[in-house]
Amino acid sequence: GIQVEQSPPDLILQEGANSTLRCNFSDSVNNLQWFHQNPWGQLINLFYIPSGTKQNGRLSATTVATERYSLLYISSSQTTDSGVYFCAVSGTQSGGSYIPTFGRGTSLIVHP
Amino acid sequence: ETGVTQSPTHLIKTRGQQVTLRCSSQSGHNTVSWYQQALGQGPQFIFQYYREEENGRGNFPPRFSGLQFPNYSSELNVNALELDDSALYLCASTSPFSGRSYEQYFGPGTRLTVT
């Protein structure tokens, strides 16, 4: 199956700082999502971005599918950005089914 | 538009028992996937249901089984519970025929503790 590696595993920032989270994947993918998991376990959709660049407020993401990586940018970080950020990818299998694979996540702590 | 809901929120079971977890998909979504997330790990895909049929399965033993109902809601059943089954169980729904075909929306999860 597809392997997904996220870096860094842990990140500690001061409020207001910028950061870049990376997701590398081992094979071509048709689907890629970034999620933020809050302290209660809820996975919140950030971006569906199998290719290209998207922005939503202080967050933006870029996926370069041909080079098999995606980046999540967080600007002017806030304490509410704390949590774990996951990248999830999937290709396609015969018969139309797919098996999504998550990375191990980047744990972000933003101090006031 | 209602989001994905799961029940119960928390559950404590004893080793060897059986458990059923429930999920209602987001309005308009006909595909449901289940995930297991152990502490400190990313979610692991268990299986997916589409049109009441299993449509893909991860590396989980047969004692993990599921159902999908005509209204697209779903159940995850785990038999002969083991201590390692303690985890957060997440349900996600998708609508493969929307413009954003495999974008997944997750429920809040059920936290299962096996003692």
PDB file of C-alpha atoms in Angstrom:
ATOM      1  CA  GLY A   1       0.000   0.000   0.000  1.00  0.00           C
ATOM      2  CA  ILE A   2       0.878   3.669  -0.117  1.00  0.00           C
ATOM      3  CA  GLN A   3       3.279   4.899   2.579  1.00  0.00           C
ATOM      4  CA  VAL A   4       2.734   8.354   4.079  1.00  0.00           C
ATOM      5  CA  GLU A   5       5.354  10.250   6.047  1.00  0.00           C
ATOM      6  CA  GLN A   6       4.664  13.497   7.864  1.00  0.00           C
ATOM      7  CA  SER A   7       7.229  15.911   9.221  1.00  0.00           C
ATOM      8  CA  PRO A   8       8.062  17.241  11.665  1.00  0.00           C
ATOM      9  CA  PRO A   9       6.466  14.854  14.192  1.00  0.00           C
ATOM     10  CA  ASP A  10       6.311  17.611  16.813  1.00  0.00           C
ATOM     11  CA  LEU A  11       6.303  21.388  16.564  1.00  0.00           C
ATOM     12  CA  ILE A  12       6.219  24.018  19.293  1.00  0.00           C
ATOM     13  CA  LEU A  13       5.559  27.631  18.310  1.00  0.00           C
ATOM     14  CA  GLN A  14       5.017  30.983  19.888  1.00  0.00           C
ATOM     15  CA  GLU A  15       1.729  32.669  19.003  1.00  0.00           C
ATOM     16  CA  GLY A  16       2.114  34.683  15.808  1.00  0.00           C
ATOM     17  CA  ALA A  17       4.779  32.459  14.243  1.00  0.00           C
ATOM     18  CA  ASN A  18       4.481  30.788  10.837  1.00  0.00           C
ATOM     19  CA  SER A  19       5.018  27.091  10.113  1.00  0.00           C
ATOM     20  CA  THR A  20       5.158  24.550   7.288  1.00  0.00           C
ATOM     21  CA  LEU A  21       4.039  20.941   7.678  1.00  0.00           C
ATOM     22  CA  ARG A  22       5.031  18.358   5.091  1.00  0.00           C
ATOM     23  CA  CYS A  23       3.424  15.153   3.810  1.00  0.00           C
ATOM     24  CA  ASN A  24       5.387  12.782   1.555  1.00  0.00           C
ATOM     25  CA  PHE A  25       3.725   9.806  -0.106  1.00  0.00           C
ATOM     26  CA  SER A  26       5.223   6.816  -1.871  1.00  0.00           C
ATOM     27  CA  ASP A  27       2.955   6.416  -4.901  1.00  0.00           C
ATOM     28  CA  SER A  28       0.657   8.424  -7.143  1.00  0.00           C
ATOM     29  CA  VAL A  29      -2.580   9.445  -5.447  1.00  0.00           C
ATOM     30  CA  ASN A  30      -5.996  10.597  -6.604  1.00  0.00           C
ATOM     31  CA  ASN A  31      -7.129  11.957  -3.263  1.00  0.00           C
ATOM     32  CA  LEU A  32      -5.374  13.931  -0.557  1.00  0.00           C
ATOM     33  CA  GLN A  33      -6.845  15.640   2.473  1.00  0.00           C
ATOM     34  CA  TRP A  34      -5.440  17.623   5.388  1.00  0.00           C
ATOM     35  CA  PHE A  35      -7.182  17.366   8.760  1.00  0.00           C
ATOM     36  CA  HIS A  36      -6.843  19.013  12.150  1.00  0.00           C
ATOM     37  CA  GLN A  37      -7.660  16.770  15.101  1.00  0.00           C
ATOM     38  CA  ASN A  38      -8.748  18.749  18.124  1.00  0.00           C
ATOM     39  CA  PRO A  39      -8.141  17.662  21.749  1.00  0.00           C
ATOM     40  CA  TRP A  40     -11.543  15.905  21.815  1.00  0.00           C
ATOM     41  CA  GLY A  41     -10.614  13.691  18.853  1.00  0.00           C
ATOM     42  CA  GLN A  42     -12.752  15.345  16.179  1.00  0.00           C
ATOM     43  CA  LEU A  43     -11.113  15.349  12.747  1.00  0.00           C
ATOM     44  CA  ILE A  44     -11.833  18.659  11.035  1.00  0.00           C
ATOM     45  CA  ASN A  45     -11.455  19.010   7.270  1.00  0.00           C
ATOM     46  CA  LEU A  46      -8.928  21.623   6.282  1.00  0.00           C
ATOM     47  CA  PHE A  47      -8.314  20.972   2.603  1.00  0.00           C
ATOM     48  CA  TYR A  48      -9.177  18.451  -0.085  1.00  0.00           C
ATOM     49  CA  ILE A  49      -6.199  18.981  -2.369  1.00  0.00           C
ATOM     50  CA  PRO A  50      -5.056  16.151  -4.671  1.00  0.00           C
ATOM     51  CA  SER A  51      -3.143  18.769  -6.672  1.00  0.00           C
ATOM     52  CA  GLY A  52      -2.585  22.517  -6.859  1.00  0.00           C
ATOM     53  CA  THR A  53      -2.793  25.249  -4.238  1.00  0.00           C
ATOM     54  CA  LYS A  54      -5.640  26.384  -2.010  1.00  0.00           C
ATOM     55  CA  GLN A  55      -5.987  29.019   0.689  1.00  0.00           C
ATOM     56  CA  ASN A  56      -8.458  29.435   3.507  1.00  0.00           C
ATOM     57  CA  GLY A  57      -7.752  32.367   5.789  1.00  0.00           C
ATOM     58  CA  ARG A  58      -4.431  31.870   7.599  1.00  0.00           C
ATOM     59  CA  LEU A  59      -4.063  28.362   6.198  1.00  0.00           C
ATOM     60  CA  SER A  60      -2.947  27.337   2.754  1.00  0.00           C
ATOM     61  CA  ALA A  61      -1.889  24.073   1.143  1.00  0.00           C
ATOM     62  CA  THR A  62       0.035  22.996  -1.926  1.00  0.00           C
ATOM     63  CA  THR A  63       0.230  19.524  -3.429  1.00  0.00           C
ATOM     64  CA  VAL A  64       2.813  18.662  -6.082  1.00  0.00           C
ATOM     65  CA  ALA A  65       1.452  15.296  -7.171  1.00  0.00           C
ATOM     66  CA  THR A  66       4.261  14.585  -9.660  1.00  0.00           C
ATOM     67  CA  GLU A  67       6.841  14.918  -6.857  1.00  0.00           C
ATOM     68  CA  ARG A  68       4.642  13.121  -4.302  1.00  0.00           C
ATOM     69  CA  TYR A  69       4.396  15.683  -1.545  1.00  0.00           C
ATOM     70  CA  SER A  70       2.007  18.178  -0.012  1.00  0.00           C
ATOM     71  CA  LEU A  71       2.652  21.158   2.254  1.00  0.00           C
ATOM     72  CA  LEU A  72       0.373  22.822   4.787  1.00  0.00           C
ATOM     73  CA  TYR A  73       1.216  26.412   5.722  1.00  0.00           C
ATOM     74  CA  ILE A  74      -0.029  28.025   8.913  1.00  0.00           C
ATOM     75  CA  SER A  75       0.568  31.749   9.214  1.00  0.00           C
ATOM     76  CA  SER A  76       0.228  33.940  12.310  1.00  0.00           C
ATOM     77  CA  SER A  77      -0.458  30.874  14.458  1.00  0.00           C
ATOM     78  CA  GLN A  78      -2.951  31.066  17.327  1.00  0.00           C
ATOM     79  CA  THR A  79      -3.342  28.908  20.437  1.00  0.00           C
ATOM     80  CA  THR A  80      -6.484  27.414  18.881  1.00  0.00           C
ATOM     81  CA  ASP A  81      -4.300  25.959  16.101  1.00  0.00           C
ATOM     82  CA  SER A  82      -2.878  23.501  18.641  1.00  0.00           C
ATOM     83  CA  GLY A  83      -3.633  19.842  17.963  1.00  0.00           C
ATOM     84  CA  VAL A  84      -2.535  17.124  15.581  1.00  0.00           C
ATOM     85  CA  TYR A  85      -2.468  17.665  11.825  1.00  0.00           C
ATOM     86  CA  PHE A  86      -2.965  14.648   9.594  1.00  0.00           C
ATOM     87  CA  CYS A  87      -2.472  14.071   5.916  1.00  0.00           C
ATOM     88  CA  ALA A  88      -4.552  11.266   4.324  1.00  0.00           C
ATOM     89  CA  VAL A  89      -4.099   9.936   0.799  1.00  0.00           C
ATOM     90  CA  SER A  90      -5.582   7.278  -1.445  1.00  0.00           C
ATOM     91  CA  GLY A  91      -5.171   5.973  -4.954  1.00  0.00           C
ATOM     92  CA  THR A  92      -7.627   3.746  -6.735  1.00  0.00           C
ATOM     93  CA  GLN A  93      -7.999  -0.015  -6.714  1.00  0.00           C
ATOM     94  CA  SER A  94      -9.652  -2.231  -9.262  1.00  0.00           C
ATOM     95  CA  GLY A  95     -13.384  -2.296  -8.792  1.00  0.00           C
ATOM     96  CA  GLY A  96     -13.506   1.356  -7.767  1.00  0.00           C
ATOM     97  CA  SER A  97     -12.732   0.866  -4.081  1.00  0.00           C
ATOM     98  CA  TYR A  98      -9.829   2.581  -2.349  1.00  0.00           C
ATOM     99  CA  ILE A  99      -7.985   2.310   0.948  1.00  0.00           C
ATOM    100  CA  PRO A 100      -7.196   5.686   2.543  1.00  0.00           C
ATOM    101  CA  THR A 101      -3.888   5.892   4.384  1.00  0.00           C
ATOM    102  CA  PHE A 102      -3.110   8.416   7.105  1.00  0.00           C
ATOM    103  CA  GLY A 103       0.298   9.629   8.172  1.00  0.00           C
ATOM    104  CA  ARG A 104       1.296   9.575  11.846  1.00  0.00           C
ATOM    105  CA  GLY A 105       0.559  13.284  12.129  1.00  0.00           C
ATOM    106  CA  THR A 106       2.334  16.445  13.262  1.00  0.00           C
ATOM    107  CA  SER A 107       1.591  17.461  16.832  1.00  0.00           C
ATOM    108  CA  LEU A 108       1.485  21.269  17.079  1.00  0.00           C
ATOM    109  CA  ILE A 109       1.547  23.249  20.321  1.00  0.00           C
ATOM    110  CA  VAL A 110       1.146  27.025  20.114  1.00  0.00           C
ATOM    111  CA  HIS A 111       2.083  28.929  23.267  1.00  0.00           C
ATOM    112  CA  PRO A 112       0.534  32.346  24.061  1.00  0.00           C
TER     113      PRO A 112
ATOM    114  CA  GLU B   1     -27.240  19.766   6.232  1.00  0.00           C
ATOM    115  CA  THR B   2     -26.580  17.406   9.132  1.00  0.00           C
ATOM    116  CA  GLY B   3     -23.058  16.185   9.804  1.00  0.00           C
ATOM    117  CA  VAL B   4     -21.807  12.720  10.653  1.00  0.00           C
ATOM    118  CA  THR B   5     -22.968  11.495  14.054  1.00  0.00           C
ATOM    119  CA  GLN B   6     -21.741   8.548  16.118  1.00  0.00           C
ATOM    120  CA  SER B   7     -23.009   6.768  19.201  1.00  0.00           C
ATOM    121  CA  PRO B   8     -22.205   6.112  21.913  1.00  0.00           C
ATOM    122  CA  THR B   9     -19.560   8.706  22.802  1.00  0.00           C
ATOM    123  CA  HIS B  10     -17.752   6.486  25.276  1.00  0.00           C
ATOM    124  CA  LEU B  11     -17.984   2.799  26.069  1.00  0.00           C
ATOM    125  CA  ILE B  12     -16.308   0.450  28.526  1.00  0.00           C
ATOM    126  CA  LYS B  13     -16.344  -3.283  27.828  1.00  0.00           C
ATOM    127  CA  THR B  14     -14.697  -6.374  29.243  1.00  0.00           C
ATOM    128  CA  ARG B  15     -12.314  -8.599  27.298  1.00  0.00           C
ATOM    129  CA  GLY B  16     -14.245 -11.285  25.383  1.00  0.00           C
ATOM    130  CA  GLN B  17     -17.447  -9.256  25.087  1.00  0.00           C
ATOM    131  CA  GLN B  18     -18.999  -7.957  21.877  1.00  0.00           C
ATOM    132  CA  VAL B  19     -19.681  -4.316  20.982  1.00  0.00           C
ATOM    133  CA  THR B  20     -21.744  -2.443  18.383  1.00  0.00           C
ATOM    134  CA  LEU B  21     -20.942   1.115  17.376  1.00  0.00           C
ATOM    135  CA  ARG B  22     -23.267   3.247  15.255  1.00  0.00           C
ATOM    136  CA  CYS B  23     -22.811   5.954  12.652  1.00  0.00           C
ATOM    137  CA  SER B  24     -25.187   8.170  10.702  1.00  0.00           C
ATOM    138  CA  SER B  25     -23.669   9.557   7.528  1.00  0.00           C
ATOM    139  CA  GLN B  26     -23.824  13.148   6.397  1.00  0.00           C
ATOM    140  CA  SER B  27     -26.960  14.039   4.465  1.00  0.00           C
ATOM    141  CA  GLY B  28     -26.613  12.966   0.826  1.00  0.00           C
ATOM    142  CA  HIS B  29     -23.583  10.726   1.429  1.00  0.00           C
ATOM    143  CA  ASN B  30     -23.946   7.060   0.441  1.00  0.00           C
ATOM    144  CA  THR B  31     -20.539   5.694   1.455  1.00  0.00           C
ATOM    145  CA  VAL B  32     -19.335   5.074   4.998  1.00  0.00           C
ATOM    146  CA  SER B  33     -15.832   4.158   6.172  1.00  0.00           C
ATOM    147  CA  TRP B  34     -14.708   3.065   9.631  1.00  0.00           C
ATOM    148  CA  TYR B  35     -11.329   3.734  11.209  1.00  0.00           C
ATOM    149  CA  GLN B  36      -9.530   2.691  14.394  1.00  0.00           C
ATOM    150  CA  GLN B  37      -7.206   5.221  16.002  1.00  0.00           C
ATOM    151  CA  ALA B  38      -4.952   4.004  18.784  1.00  0.00           C
ATOM    152  CA  LEU B  39      -3.390   6.530  21.144  1.00  0.00           C
ATOM    153  CA  GLY B  40      -0.623   8.512  19.432  1.00  0.00           C
ATOM    154  CA  GLN B  41      -1.281   6.998  16.003  1.00  0.00           C
ATOM    155  CA  GLY B  42      -3.031   8.028  12.835  1.00  0.00           C
ATOM    156  CA  PRO B  43      -6.419   6.486  11.998  1.00  0.00           C
ATOM    157  CA  GLN B  44      -6.226   2.993  10.464  1.00  0.00           C
ATOM    158  CA  PHE B  45      -8.792   2.035   7.814  1.00  0.00           C
ATOM    159  CA  ILE B  46     -11.030  -0.880   8.865  1.00  0.00           C
ATOM    160  CA  PHE B  47     -13.520  -1.107   5.987  1.00  0.00           C
ATOM    161  CA  GLN B  48     -15.874   0.840   3.764  1.00  0.00           C
ATOM    162  CA  TYR B  49     -19.525   0.266   2.870  1.00  0.00           C
ATOM    163  CA  TYR B  50     -21.289   1.387  -0.290  1.00  0.00           C
ATOM    164  CA  ARG B  51     -24.856   0.417  -1.183  1.00  0.00           C
ATOM    165  CA  GLU B  52     -24.983  -1.940   1.813  1.00  0.00           C
ATOM    166  CA  GLU B  53     -21.973  -3.953   0.573  1.00  0.00           C
ATOM    167  CA  GLU B  54     -18.405  -4.023   1.905  1.00  0.00           C
ATOM    168  CA  ASN B  55     -16.343  -2.106  -0.638  1.00  0.00           C
ATOM    169  CA  GLY B  56     -12.765  -2.359   0.629  1.00  0.00           C
ATOM    170  CA  ARG B  57     -11.140  -3.647   3.798  1.00  0.00           C
ATOM    171  CA  GLY B  58      -7.958  -2.892   5.690  1.00  0.00           C
ATOM    172  CA  ASN B  59      -5.793  -5.290   7.668  1.00  0.00           C
ATOM    173  CA  PHE B  60      -8.305  -6.208  10.382  1.00  0.00           C
ATOM    174  CA  PRO B  61      -9.449  -9.720  11.435  1.00  0.00           C
ATOM    175  CA  PRO B  62     -12.939 -11.064  10.624  1.00  0.00           C
ATOM    176  CA  ARG B  63     -14.163 -10.379  14.164  1.00  0.00           C
ATOM    177  CA  PHE B  64     -14.471  -6.785  12.932  1.00  0.00           C
ATOM    178  CA  SER B  65     -17.646  -6.715  10.842  1.00  0.00           C
ATOM    179  CA  GLY B  66     -20.089  -4.122   9.659  1.00  0.00           C
ATOM    180  CA  LEU B  67     -23.445  -3.316   8.189  1.00  0.00           C
ATOM    181  CA  GLN B  68     -24.866  -0.491   6.141  1.00  0.00           C
ATOM    182  CA  PHE B  69     -28.602   0.179   6.078  1.00  0.00           C
ATOM    183  CA  PRO B  70     -30.805   1.535   3.259  1.00  0.00           C
ATOM    184  CA  ASN B  71     -30.688   5.016   4.849  1.00  0.00           C
ATOM    185  CA  TYR B  72     -26.837   4.800   4.598  1.00  0.00           C
ATOM    186  CA  SER B  73     -26.326   4.626   8.354  1.00  0.00           C
ATOM    187  CA  SER B  74     -23.847   1.993   9.481  1.00  0.00           C
ATOM    188  CA  GLU B  75     -22.777  -0.265  12.345  1.00  0.00           C
ATOM    189  CA  LEU B  76     -19.374  -1.571  13.344  1.00  0.00           C
ATOM    190  CA  ASN B  77     -19.422  -4.821  15.312  1.00  0.00           C
ATOM    191  CA  VAL B  78     -16.426  -6.207  17.143  1.00  0.00           C
ATOM    192  CA  ASN B  79     -16.585  -9.713  18.622  1.00  0.00           C
ATOM    193  CA  ALA B  80     -14.345 -11.308  21.252  1.00  0.00           C
ATOM    194  CA  LEU B  81     -12.923  -7.978  22.383  1.00  0.00           C
ATOM    195  CA  GLU B  82      -9.208  -7.810  23.178  1.00  0.00           C
ATOM    196  CA  LEU B  83      -7.342  -5.256  25.266  1.00  0.00           C
ATOM    197  CA  ASP B  84      -5.677  -3.909  22.085  1.00  0.00           C
ATOM    198  CA  ASP B  85      -9.106  -3.006  20.699  1.00  0.00           C
ATOM    199  CA  SER B  86      -9.143  -0.049  23.086  1.00  0.00           C
ATOM    200  CA  ALA B  87      -9.099   2.955  20.748  1.00  0.00           C
ATOM    201  CA  LEU B  88     -11.047   5.825  19.245  1.00  0.00           C
ATOM    202  CA  TYR B  89     -13.333   4.517  16.487  1.00  0.00           C
ATOM    203  CA  LEU B  90     -14.092   7.014  13.766  1.00  0.00           C
ATOM    204  CA  CYS B  91     -16.707   6.949  11.060  1.00  0.00           C
ATOM    205  CA  ALA B  92     -16.426   8.980   7.862  1.00  0.00           C
ATOM    206  CA  SER B  93     -18.881   9.514   5.048  1.00  0.00           C
ATOM    207  CA  THR B  94     -18.254  10.434   1.446  1.00  0.00           C
ATOM    208  CA  SER B  95     -20.291  10.940  -1.671  1.00  0.00           C
ATOM    209  CA  PRO B  96     -18.350   9.515  -4.602  1.00  0.00           C
ATOM    210  CA  PHE B  97     -20.647  11.120  -7.104  1.00  0.00           C
ATOM    211  CA  SER B  98     -20.138  14.675  -5.875  1.00  0.00           C
ATOM    212  CA  GLY B  99     -17.656  16.969  -7.539  1.00  0.00           C
ATOM    213  CA  ARG B 100     -15.155  16.333  -4.725  1.00  0.00           C
ATOM    214  CA  SER B 101     -15.431  12.591  -5.053  1.00  0.00           C
ATOM    215  CA  TYR B 102     -13.528  11.137  -2.135  1.00  0.00           C
ATOM    216  CA  GLU B 103     -13.537  14.013   0.319  1.00  0.00           C
ATOM    217  CA  GLN B 104     -14.259  12.470   3.704  1.00  0.00           C
ATOM    218  CA  TYR B 105     -16.234  13.993   6.568  1.00  0.00           C
ATOM    219  CA  PHE B 106     -15.675  12.517  10.019  1.00  0.00           C
ATOM    220  CA  GLY B 107     -17.896  12.035  13.020  1.00  0.00           C
ATOM    221  CA  PRO B 108     -16.782  12.836  16.586  1.00  0.00           C
ATOM    222  CA  GLY B 109     -15.814   9.227  17.300  1.00  0.00           C
ATOM    223  CA  THR B 110     -16.571   6.592  19.919  1.00  0.00           C
ATOM    224  CA  ARG B 111     -13.914   5.995  22.557  1.00  0.00           C
ATOM    225  CA  LEU B 112     -13.851   2.289  23.456  1.00  0.00           C
ATOM    226  CA  THR B 113     -12.027   1.020  26.515  1.00  0.00           C
ATOM    227  CA  VAL B 114     -11.581  -2.738  26.969  1.00  0.00           C
ATOM    228  CA  THR B 115     -10.656  -3.904  30.474  1.00  0.00           C
TER     229      THR B 115
END
